[in-house]
């Protein structure tokens, strides 16, 4: 039995979605799916292919696994947002918004090994059975289950109690960011302390802009101009600190650390993401 072009085109959206989660890039996902199709076309016909979509998923996953392992052999770190061409970043962002993909998850998937990532994406996100995943990984079913389990543990890693105790007032932080995302200057001013400070790396600002801004009105007025970036922010723990990560297309760009006191935002610190930053799951929100 051969897989027809029509069957491939029917499966393509699913294959692209799965490859994107495994590789973290719409561009790389397109390449992986096309490579998978080429492999299928040159392979000898098999009478045992009863489910073309499942077979194509297996081949695509193998291509993705090969690419992930090649990246690791080349010691390639995941690219930060400012190192990705604008068109590719826009394509990745479009997938996140269109398919409602968690940008925090896309960042955290980069913390996994190649086998863990493939096993987790296939099983937990796309409900692929473990016998098929074992076939992709070239191992046993128990081994495939172990890879997925370890991935879940790493993605849901618990933080130290000291970090819990040092968290800012999450309700105030989330209210401020909601106002910032919608451009509600009045609400931001209400939430900011009169002497609050916004400190940022110069590389994140327009040329000549002040790296430090003081005062609720000035901070709120400036923040409106960065709505698009703030809309691409997600809660994460970065280097053991609870922050928001600006991650367009699921690629780290900058961290937003917000301090609070007496139910007011007192300081906002924006820093460029670094290649050696460590990302972990955000701590659960608490109510005050």
PDB file of C-alpha atoms in Angstrom:
ATOM      1  CA  UNK A   1       0.000   0.000   0.000  1.00  0.00           C
ATOM      2  CA  UNK A   2       1.312   3.449  -0.900  1.00  0.00           C
ATOM      3  CA  UNK A   3       0.315   6.709   0.745  1.00  0.00           C
ATOM      4  CA  UNK A   4      -1.311   9.052  -1.746  1.00  0.00           C
ATOM      5  CA  UNK A   5      -0.730  12.794  -2.121  1.00  0.00           C
ATOM      6  CA  UNK A   6      -4.308  13.364  -0.982  1.00  0.00           C
ATOM      7  CA  UNK A   7      -3.717  11.398   2.214  1.00  0.00           C
ATOM      8  CA  UNK A   8      -0.541  13.350   2.867  1.00  0.00           C
ATOM      9  CA  UNK A   9      -2.256  16.707   2.317  1.00  0.00           C
ATOM     10  CA  UNK A  10      -5.054  15.672   4.673  1.00  0.00           C
ATOM     11  CA  UNK A  11      -2.517  14.800   7.369  1.00  0.00           C
ATOM     12  CA  UNK A  12      -0.252  17.808   6.751  1.00  0.00           C
ATOM     13  CA  UNK A  13      -1.856  20.237   9.296  1.00  0.00           C
ATOM     14  CA  UNK A  14      -1.557  17.616  12.026  1.00  0.00           C
ATOM     15  CA  UNK A  15       2.024  16.801  11.039  1.00  0.00           C
ATOM     16  CA  UNK A  16       3.002  20.478  11.036  1.00  0.00           C
ATOM     17  CA  UNK A  17       1.483  21.002  14.477  1.00  0.00           C
ATOM     18  CA  UNK A  18       3.320  18.028  15.950  1.00  0.00           C
ATOM     19  CA  UNK A  19       6.623  18.941  14.276  1.00  0.00           C
ATOM     20  CA  UNK A  20       6.327  22.520  15.497  1.00  0.00           C
ATOM     21  CA  UNK A  21       5.982  21.370  19.112  1.00  0.00           C
ATOM     22  CA  UNK A  22       8.944  19.031  18.713  1.00  0.00           C
ATOM     23  CA  UNK A  23      11.249  21.502  16.960  1.00  0.00           C
ATOM     24  CA  UNK A  24       9.974  24.859  18.227  1.00  0.00           C
ATOM     25  CA  UNK A  25      10.033  26.480  14.791  1.00  0.00           C
ATOM     26  CA  UNK A  26       7.437  26.751  12.052  1.00  0.00           C
ATOM     27  CA  UNK A  27      10.220  26.918   9.460  1.00  0.00           C
ATOM     28  CA  UNK A  28      11.908  23.765  10.781  1.00  0.00           C
ATOM     29  CA  UNK A  29       8.529  22.023  11.054  1.00  0.00           C
ATOM     30  CA  UNK A  30       7.843  22.709   7.370  1.00  0.00           C
ATOM     31  CA  UNK A  31      11.233  21.239   6.455  1.00  0.00           C
ATOM     32  CA  UNK A  32      10.664  18.177   8.654  1.00  0.00           C
ATOM     33  CA  UNK A  33       7.245  17.415   7.169  1.00  0.00           C
ATOM     34  CA  UNK A  34       8.570  17.807   3.644  1.00  0.00           C
ATOM     35  CA  UNK A  35      11.505  15.530   4.440  1.00  0.00           C
ATOM     36  CA  UNK A  36       9.116  12.964   5.889  1.00  0.00           C
ATOM     37  CA  UNK A  37       7.049  13.010   2.697  1.00  0.00           C
ATOM     38  CA  UNK A  38      10.152  12.535   0.572  1.00  0.00           C
ATOM     39  CA  UNK A  39      11.128   9.536   2.696  1.00  0.00           C
ATOM     40  CA  UNK A  40       7.668   8.059   2.274  1.00  0.00           C
ATOM     41  CA  UNK A  41       7.752   8.528  -1.505  1.00  0.00           C
ATOM     42  CA  UNK A  42      11.091   6.752  -1.981  1.00  0.00           C
ATOM     43  CA  UNK A  43      10.297   3.948   0.467  1.00  0.00           C
ATOM     44  CA  UNK A  44       9.175   0.599  -0.874  1.00  0.00           C
ATOM     45  CA  UNK A  45       5.390   0.149  -0.737  1.00  0.00           C
ATOM     46  CA  UNK A  46       4.234  -1.704   2.368  1.00  0.00           C
ATOM     47  CA  UNK A  47       1.035  -3.732   2.510  1.00  0.00           C
ATOM     48  CA  UNK A  48       0.768  -3.187   6.271  1.00  0.00           C
ATOM     49  CA  UNK A  49       0.017   0.592   6.312  1.00  0.00           C
ATOM     50  CA  UNK A  50      -3.565   0.655   7.559  1.00  0.00           C
ATOM     51  CA  UNK A  51      -3.473   4.177   9.003  1.00  0.00           C
ATOM     52  CA  UNK A  52      -1.637   6.624   6.701  1.00  0.00           C
ATOM     53  CA  UNK A  53      -1.893   9.521   9.186  1.00  0.00           C
ATOM     54  CA  UNK A  54      -0.322   7.471  11.985  1.00  0.00           C
ATOM     55  CA  UNK A  55       2.431   6.254   9.675  1.00  0.00           C
ATOM     56  CA  UNK A  56       3.181   9.791   8.491  1.00  0.00           C
ATOM     57  CA  UNK A  57       3.267  10.947  12.118  1.00  0.00           C
ATOM     58  CA  UNK A  58       5.835   8.250  12.905  1.00  0.00           C
ATOM     59  CA  UNK A  59       8.053   9.207   9.973  1.00  0.00           C
ATOM     60  CA  UNK A  60       7.784  12.923  10.774  1.00  0.00           C
ATOM     61  CA  UNK A  61       8.614  12.291  14.429  1.00  0.00           C
ATOM     62  CA  UNK A  62      11.726  10.366  13.417  1.00  0.00           C
ATOM     63  CA  UNK A  63      12.840  13.280  11.241  1.00  0.00           C
ATOM     64  CA  UNK A  64      12.285  15.644  14.174  1.00  0.00           C
ATOM     65  CA  UNK A  65      14.163  13.346  16.541  1.00  0.00           C
ATOM     66  CA  UNK A  66      17.110  13.238  14.136  1.00  0.00           C
ATOM     67  CA  UNK A  67      17.129  17.043  13.967  1.00  0.00           C
ATOM     68  CA  UNK A  68      16.958  17.429  17.757  1.00  0.00           C
ATOM     69  CA  UNK A  69      19.832  14.991  18.216  1.00  0.00           C
ATOM     70  CA  UNK A  70      21.863  16.772  15.528  1.00  0.00           C
ATOM     71  CA  UNK A  71      21.357  20.068  17.354  1.00  0.00           C
ATOM     72  CA  UNK A  72      22.615  18.478  20.554  1.00  0.00           C
ATOM     73  CA  UNK A  73      25.675  17.024  18.793  1.00  0.00           C
ATOM     74  CA  UNK A  74      26.419  20.485  17.399  1.00  0.00           C
ATOM     75  CA  UNK A  75      25.909  21.855  20.915  1.00  0.00           C
ATOM     76  CA  UNK A  76      23.376  24.353  19.604  1.00  0.00           C
ATOM     77  CA  UNK A  77      21.530  26.357  22.236  1.00  0.00           C
ATOM     78  CA  UNK A  78      17.920  27.356  21.486  1.00  0.00           C
ATOM     79  CA  UNK A  79      17.875  30.676  19.653  1.00  0.00           C
ATOM     80  CA  UNK A  80      16.705  33.757  21.498  1.00  0.00           C
ATOM     81  CA  UNK A  81      14.060  35.904  19.835  1.00  0.00           C
ATOM     82  CA  UNK A  82      16.454  38.654  18.740  1.00  0.00           C
ATOM     83  CA  UNK A  83      18.537  36.116  16.770  1.00  0.00           C
ATOM     84  CA  UNK A  84      15.609  34.829  14.694  1.00  0.00           C
ATOM     85  CA  UNK A  85      14.664  36.487  11.366  1.00  0.00           C
ATOM     86  CA  UNK A  86      11.532  38.604  11.675  1.00  0.00           C
ATOM     87  CA  UNK A  87       9.564  36.530   9.151  1.00  0.00           C
ATOM     88  CA  UNK A  88      10.269  33.273  11.000  1.00  0.00           C
ATOM     89  CA  UNK A  89       9.443  34.866  14.361  1.00  0.00           C
ATOM     90  CA  UNK A  90       6.139  36.128  12.944  1.00  0.00           C
ATOM     91  CA  UNK A  91       5.332  32.639  11.614  1.00  0.00           C
ATOM     92  CA  UNK A  92       6.005  31.087  15.024  1.00  0.00           C
ATOM     93  CA  UNK A  93       3.897  33.731  16.746  1.00  0.00           C
ATOM     94  CA  UNK A  94       1.056  33.120  14.294  1.00  0.00           C
ATOM     95  CA  UNK A  95       1.024  29.412  15.194  1.00  0.00           C
ATOM     96  CA  UNK A  96       0.866  30.180  18.914  1.00  0.00           C
ATOM     97  CA  UNK A  97      -2.079  32.511  18.432  1.00  0.00           C
ATOM     98  CA  UNK A  98      -3.947  30.480  15.797  1.00  0.00           C
ATOM     99  CA  UNK A  99      -3.600  27.123  17.553  1.00  0.00           C
ATOM    100  CA  UNK A 100      -3.719  28.570  21.087  1.00  0.00           C
ATOM    101  CA  UNK A 101      -0.357  27.062  22.017  1.00  0.00           C
ATOM    102  CA  UNK A 102       1.137  27.896  25.404  1.00  0.00           C
ATOM    103  CA  UNK A 103       4.234  30.017  24.816  1.00  0.00           C
ATOM    104  CA  UNK A 104       5.464  29.013  28.286  1.00  0.00           C
ATOM    105  CA  UNK A 105       5.315  25.365  27.249  1.00  0.00           C
ATOM    106  CA  UNK A 106       7.282  26.091  24.070  1.00  0.00           C
ATOM    107  CA  UNK A 107      10.033  27.702  26.155  1.00  0.00           C
ATOM    108  CA  UNK A 108      10.092  24.855  28.660  1.00  0.00           C
ATOM    109  CA  UNK A 109      10.229  22.132  26.017  1.00  0.00           C
ATOM    110  CA  UNK A 110      13.754  23.333  25.226  1.00  0.00           C
ATOM    111  CA  UNK A 111      14.818  22.110  28.684  1.00  0.00           C
ATOM    112  CA  UNK A 112      14.132  18.480  27.747  1.00  0.00           C
ATOM    113  CA  UNK A 113      16.342  15.877  26.122  1.00  0.00           C
ATOM    114  CA  UNK A 114      15.548  14.944  22.520  1.00  0.00           C
ATOM    115  CA  UNK A 115      13.829  11.683  23.494  1.00  0.00           C
ATOM    116  CA  UNK A 116      11.906  13.310  26.341  1.00  0.00           C
ATOM    117  CA  UNK A 117      10.623  16.058  24.073  1.00  0.00           C
ATOM    118  CA  UNK A 118       9.480  13.719  21.336  1.00  0.00           C
ATOM    119  CA  UNK A 119       7.833  11.300  23.790  1.00  0.00           C
ATOM    120  CA  UNK A 120       6.049  14.088  25.673  1.00  0.00           C
ATOM    121  CA  UNK A 121       4.818  15.892  22.570  1.00  0.00           C
ATOM    122  CA  UNK A 122       3.590  12.738  20.879  1.00  0.00           C
ATOM    123  CA  UNK A 123       1.873  11.218  23.910  1.00  0.00           C
ATOM    124  CA  UNK A 124       0.756  14.108  26.097  1.00  0.00           C
ATOM    125  CA  UNK A 125      -0.068  16.626  23.373  1.00  0.00           C
ATOM    126  CA  UNK A 126      -1.134  14.390  20.466  1.00  0.00           C
ATOM    127  CA  UNK A 127      -2.268  11.155  22.193  1.00  0.00           C
ATOM    128  CA  UNK A 128       0.040   8.900  20.208  1.00  0.00           C
ATOM    129  CA  UNK A 129       0.174   5.421  21.838  1.00  0.00           C
ATOM    130  CA  UNK A 130       3.414   4.374  23.492  1.00  0.00           C
ATOM    131  CA  UNK A 131       4.029   1.420  21.201  1.00  0.00           C
ATOM    132  CA  UNK A 132       4.208   3.856  18.281  1.00  0.00           C
ATOM    133  CA  UNK A 133       6.430   6.218  20.286  1.00  0.00           C
ATOM    134  CA  UNK A 134       8.763   3.344  21.151  1.00  0.00           C
ATOM    135  CA  UNK A 135       9.028   2.620  17.420  1.00  0.00           C
ATOM    136  CA  UNK A 136       9.998   6.277  16.796  1.00  0.00           C
ATOM    137  CA  UNK A 137      12.611   6.288  19.568  1.00  0.00           C
ATOM    138  CA  UNK A 138      13.985   2.878  18.661  1.00  0.00           C
ATOM    139  CA  UNK A 139      13.401   1.499  22.150  1.00  0.00           C
ATOM    140  CA  UNK A 140      10.879  -0.330  24.278  1.00  0.00           C
ATOM    141  CA  UNK A 141       7.450   0.750  25.464  1.00  0.00           C
ATOM    142  CA  UNK A 142       8.602   1.018  29.134  1.00  0.00           C
ATOM    143  CA  UNK A 143      11.499   3.195  27.987  1.00  0.00           C
ATOM    144  CA  UNK A 144       9.170   5.455  26.000  1.00  0.00           C
ATOM    145  CA  UNK A 145       6.896   5.787  29.036  1.00  0.00           C
ATOM    146  CA  UNK A 146       9.903   6.681  31.187  1.00  0.00           C
ATOM    147  CA  UNK A 147      10.967   9.442  28.776  1.00  0.00           C
ATOM    148  CA  UNK A 148       7.477  10.960  28.859  1.00  0.00           C
ATOM    149  CA  UNK A 149       7.323  10.681  32.656  1.00  0.00           C
ATOM    150  CA  UNK A 150      10.685  12.378  33.097  1.00  0.00           C
ATOM    151  CA  UNK A 151       9.578  15.133  30.742  1.00  0.00           C
ATOM    152  CA  UNK A 152       6.486  15.773  32.861  1.00  0.00           C
ATOM    153  CA  UNK A 153       8.606  15.889  36.004  1.00  0.00           C
ATOM    154  CA  UNK A 154      10.976  18.431  34.460  1.00  0.00           C
ATOM    155  CA  UNK A 155       8.159  20.573  33.099  1.00  0.00           C
ATOM    156  CA  UNK A 156       6.347  20.560  36.449  1.00  0.00           C
ATOM    157  CA  UNK A 157       9.435  20.860  38.622  1.00  0.00           C
ATOM    158  CA  UNK A 158       8.689  22.065  42.134  1.00  0.00           C
ATOM    159  CA  UNK A 159      10.387  25.167  43.465  1.00  0.00           C
ATOM    160  CA  UNK A 160      11.871  25.834  46.892  1.00  0.00           C
ATOM    161  CA  UNK A 161       9.674  27.194  49.650  1.00  0.00           C
ATOM    162  CA  UNK A 162      11.935  30.232  49.943  1.00  0.00           C
ATOM    163  CA  UNK A 163      11.001  31.175  46.385  1.00  0.00           C
ATOM    164  CA  UNK A 164       7.313  30.911  47.275  1.00  0.00           C
ATOM    165  CA  UNK A 165       7.752  33.241  50.183  1.00  0.00           C
ATOM    166  CA  UNK A 166       9.564  35.845  48.091  1.00  0.00           C
ATOM    167  CA  UNK A 167       6.925  36.109  45.388  1.00  0.00           C
ATOM    168  CA  UNK A 168       5.278  39.474  44.746  1.00  0.00           C
ATOM    169  CA  UNK A 169       1.529  40.002  45.110  1.00  0.00           C
ATOM    170  CA  UNK A 170       0.419  37.999  42.073  1.00  0.00           C
ATOM    171  CA  UNK A 171      -3.002  39.593  41.823  1.00  0.00           C
ATOM    172  CA  UNK A 172      -1.480  43.062  41.601  1.00  0.00           C
ATOM    173  CA  UNK A 173       1.097  41.905  39.059  1.00  0.00           C
ATOM    174  CA  UNK A 174      -1.514  40.244  36.857  1.00  0.00           C
ATOM    175  CA  UNK A 175      -3.841  43.246  37.091  1.00  0.00           C
ATOM    176  CA  UNK A 176      -1.016  45.553  36.019  1.00  0.00           C
ATOM    177  CA  UNK A 177      -0.026  43.364  33.079  1.00  0.00           C
ATOM    178  CA  UNK A 178      -3.642  43.066  31.961  1.00  0.00           C
ATOM    179  CA  UNK A 179      -3.893  46.850  31.949  1.00  0.00           C
ATOM    180  CA  UNK A 180      -0.582  47.071  30.091  1.00  0.00           C
ATOM    181  CA  UNK A 181      -1.728  44.582  27.444  1.00  0.00           C
ATOM    182  CA  UNK A 182      -4.890  46.584  26.781  1.00  0.00           C
ATOM    183  CA  UNK A 183      -3.245  50.018  26.994  1.00  0.00           C
ATOM    184  CA  UNK A 184      -5.337  51.066  30.010  1.00  0.00           C
ATOM    185  CA  UNK A 185      -3.137  53.933  31.236  1.00  0.00           C
ATOM    186  CA  UNK A 186      -5.552  54.990  33.966  1.00  0.00           C
ATOM    187  CA  UNK A 187      -5.606  51.517  35.512  1.00  0.00           C
ATOM    188  CA  UNK A 188      -1.824  51.235  35.357  1.00  0.00           C
ATOM    189  CA  UNK A 189      -1.433  54.539  37.204  1.00  0.00           C
ATOM    190  CA  UNK A 190      -3.816  53.266  39.904  1.00  0.00           C
ATOM    191  CA  UNK A 191      -1.692  50.135  40.368  1.00  0.00           C
ATOM    192  CA  UNK A 192       1.720  51.834  40.331  1.00  0.00           C
ATOM    193  CA  UNK A 193       3.236  53.401  43.446  1.00  0.00           C
ATOM    194  CA  UNK A 194       3.785  57.169  42.959  1.00  0.00           C
ATOM    195  CA  UNK A 195       7.573  56.716  43.211  1.00  0.00           C
ATOM    196  CA  UNK A 196       7.733  53.431  41.277  1.00  0.00           C
ATOM    197  CA  UNK A 197      10.730  52.758  39.022  1.00  0.00           C
ATOM    198  CA  UNK A 198      11.020  51.121  35.608  1.00  0.00           C
ATOM    199  CA  UNK A 199      14.544  49.933  34.832  1.00  0.00           C
ATOM    200  CA  UNK A 200      15.427  48.311  31.495  1.00  0.00           C
ATOM    201  CA  UNK A 201      18.391  47.191  29.428  1.00  0.00           C
ATOM    202  CA  UNK A 202      19.152  49.810  26.791  1.00  0.00           C
ATOM    203  CA  UNK A 203      19.006  47.158  24.047  1.00  0.00           C
ATOM    204  CA  UNK A 204      15.273  46.731  24.713  1.00  0.00           C
ATOM    205  CA  UNK A 205      14.501  50.409  24.232  1.00  0.00           C
ATOM    206  CA  UNK A 206      14.478  52.826  21.294  1.00  0.00           C
ATOM    207  CA  UNK A 207      17.792  54.593  20.738  1.00  0.00           C
ATOM    208  CA  UNK A 208      18.261  57.384  23.253  1.00  0.00           C
ATOM    209  CA  UNK A 209      15.416  56.295  25.547  1.00  0.00           C
ATOM    210  CA  UNK A 210      15.925  56.488  29.299  1.00  0.00           C
ATOM    211  CA  UNK A 211      16.907  53.180  30.868  1.00  0.00           C
ATOM    212  CA  UNK A 212      15.301  54.285  34.148  1.00  0.00           C
ATOM    213  CA  UNK A 213      11.893  55.954  34.421  1.00  0.00           C
ATOM    214  CA  UNK A 214      10.470  57.134  37.734  1.00  0.00           C
ATOM    215  CA  UNK A 215       6.857  57.897  38.583  1.00  0.00           C
ATOM    216  CA  UNK A 216       3.537  56.214  37.914  1.00  0.00           C
ATOM    217  CA  UNK A 217       2.388  58.554  35.153  1.00  0.00           C
ATOM    218  CA  UNK A 218       5.626  58.374  33.150  1.00  0.00           C
ATOM    219  CA  UNK A 219       5.851  54.582  33.463  1.00  0.00           C
ATOM    220  CA  UNK A 220       2.224  54.035  32.420  1.00  0.00           C
ATOM    221  CA  UNK A 221       2.561  56.417  29.486  1.00  0.00           C
ATOM    222  CA  UNK A 222       5.684  54.645  28.240  1.00  0.00           C
ATOM    223  CA  UNK A 223       4.311  51.143  28.803  1.00  0.00           C
ATOM    224  CA  UNK A 224       1.486  51.747  26.335  1.00  0.00           C
ATOM    225  CA  UNK A 225       4.064  51.775  23.515  1.00  0.00           C
ATOM    226  CA  UNK A 226       5.152  48.227  24.398  1.00  0.00           C
ATOM    227  CA  UNK A 227       1.727  46.557  24.331  1.00  0.00           C
ATOM    228  CA  UNK A 228       2.697  44.093  21.606  1.00  0.00           C
ATOM    229  CA  UNK A 229       5.652  42.810  23.575  1.00  0.00           C
ATOM    230  CA  UNK A 230       3.684  42.495  26.784  1.00  0.00           C
ATOM    231  CA  UNK A 231       0.971  40.557  24.960  1.00  0.00           C
ATOM    232  CA  UNK A 232       3.687  37.980  24.206  1.00  0.00           C
ATOM    233  CA  UNK A 233       4.567  37.513  27.895  1.00  0.00           C
ATOM    234  CA  UNK A 234       3.992  34.378  29.967  1.00  0.00           C
ATOM    235  CA  UNK A 235       4.570  33.409  33.583  1.00  0.00           C
ATOM    236  CA  UNK A 236       7.685  31.339  34.220  1.00  0.00           C
ATOM    237  CA  UNK A 237      10.418  30.813  36.745  1.00  0.00           C
ATOM    238  CA  UNK A 238      13.692  32.046  35.262  1.00  0.00           C
ATOM    239  CA  UNK A 239      16.924  31.387  37.151  1.00  0.00           C
ATOM    240  CA  UNK A 240      14.839  30.550  40.240  1.00  0.00           C
ATOM    241  CA  UNK A 241      12.962  33.882  40.112  1.00  0.00           C
ATOM    242  CA  UNK A 242       9.224  34.174  39.419  1.00  0.00           C
ATOM    243  CA  UNK A 243       8.996  36.531  36.440  1.00  0.00           C
ATOM    244  CA  UNK A 244       7.178  37.069  33.182  1.00  0.00           C
ATOM    245  CA  UNK A 245       9.039  36.132  30.038  1.00  0.00           C
ATOM    246  CA  UNK A 246       8.439  38.000  26.797  1.00  0.00           C
ATOM    247  CA  UNK A 247       8.595  35.164  24.284  1.00  0.00           C
ATOM    248  CA  UNK A 248       7.300  36.026  20.810  1.00  0.00           C
ATOM    249  CA  UNK A 249       6.675  32.801  18.951  1.00  0.00           C
ATOM    250  CA  UNK A 250       7.763  30.891  22.054  1.00  0.00           C
ATOM    251  CA  UNK A 251      11.337  32.237  21.842  1.00  0.00           C
ATOM    252  CA  UNK A 252      12.783  34.072  24.877  1.00  0.00           C
ATOM    253  CA  UNK A 253      13.404  37.786  24.376  1.00  0.00           C
ATOM    254  CA  UNK A 254      13.328  39.471  27.781  1.00  0.00           C
ATOM    255  CA  UNK A 255      12.220  39.021  31.371  1.00  0.00           C
ATOM    256  CA  UNK A 256       9.858  41.302  33.257  1.00  0.00           C
ATOM    257  CA  UNK A 257      10.399  41.210  36.997  1.00  0.00           C
ATOM    258  CA  UNK A 258       7.754  43.121  38.960  1.00  0.00           C
ATOM    259  CA  UNK A 259       8.077  43.978  42.637  1.00  0.00           C
ATOM    260  CA  UNK A 260       5.141  44.973  44.826  1.00  0.00           C
ATOM    261  CA  UNK A 261       4.548  46.472  48.266  1.00  0.00           C
ATOM    262  CA  UNK A 262       1.320  47.541  49.961  1.00  0.00           C
ATOM    263  CA  UNK A 263      -0.708  46.337  46.957  1.00  0.00           C
ATOM    264  CA  UNK A 264       1.165  48.602  44.547  1.00  0.00           C
ATOM    265  CA  UNK A 265       3.759  47.933  41.868  1.00  0.00           C
ATOM    266  CA  UNK A 266       7.000  49.474  43.105  1.00  0.00           C
ATOM    267  CA  UNK A 267       9.554  48.379  40.525  1.00  0.00           C
ATOM    268  CA  UNK A 268       9.592  46.925  37.019  1.00  0.00           C
ATOM    269  CA  UNK A 269      12.853  45.469  35.737  1.00  0.00           C
ATOM    270  CA  UNK A 270      13.296  44.407  32.128  1.00  0.00           C
ATOM    271  CA  UNK A 271      16.352  42.368  31.145  1.00  0.00           C
ATOM    272  CA  UNK A 272      17.392  40.716  27.903  1.00  0.00           C
ATOM    273  CA  UNK A 273      17.116  36.941  27.998  1.00  0.00           C
ATOM    274  CA  UNK A 274      20.463  35.157  28.021  1.00  0.00           C
ATOM    275  CA  UNK A 275      21.506  31.912  26.355  1.00  0.00           C
ATOM    276  CA  UNK A 276      22.357  30.331  29.714  1.00  0.00           C
ATOM    277  CA  UNK A 277      19.073  31.250  31.428  1.00  0.00           C
ATOM    278  CA  UNK A 278      17.302  28.313  33.081  1.00  0.00           C
ATOM    279  CA  UNK A 279      13.539  28.111  32.658  1.00  0.00           C
ATOM    280  CA  UNK A 280      11.129  26.211  34.882  1.00  0.00           C
ATOM    281  CA  UNK A 281       7.381  26.052  35.379  1.00  0.00           C
ATOM    282  CA  UNK A 282       5.764  28.994  37.114  1.00  0.00           C
ATOM    283  CA  UNK A 283       4.576  28.558  40.663  1.00  0.00           C
ATOM    284  CA  UNK A 284       0.790  28.370  41.105  1.00  0.00           C
ATOM    285  CA  UNK A 285      -0.965  31.689  41.535  1.00  0.00           C
ATOM    286  CA  UNK A 286      -2.163  32.568  45.005  1.00  0.00           C
ATOM    287  CA  UNK A 287      -4.990  34.822  46.091  1.00  0.00           C
ATOM    288  CA  UNK A 288      -4.483  37.602  48.552  1.00  0.00           C
TER     289      UNK A 288
END
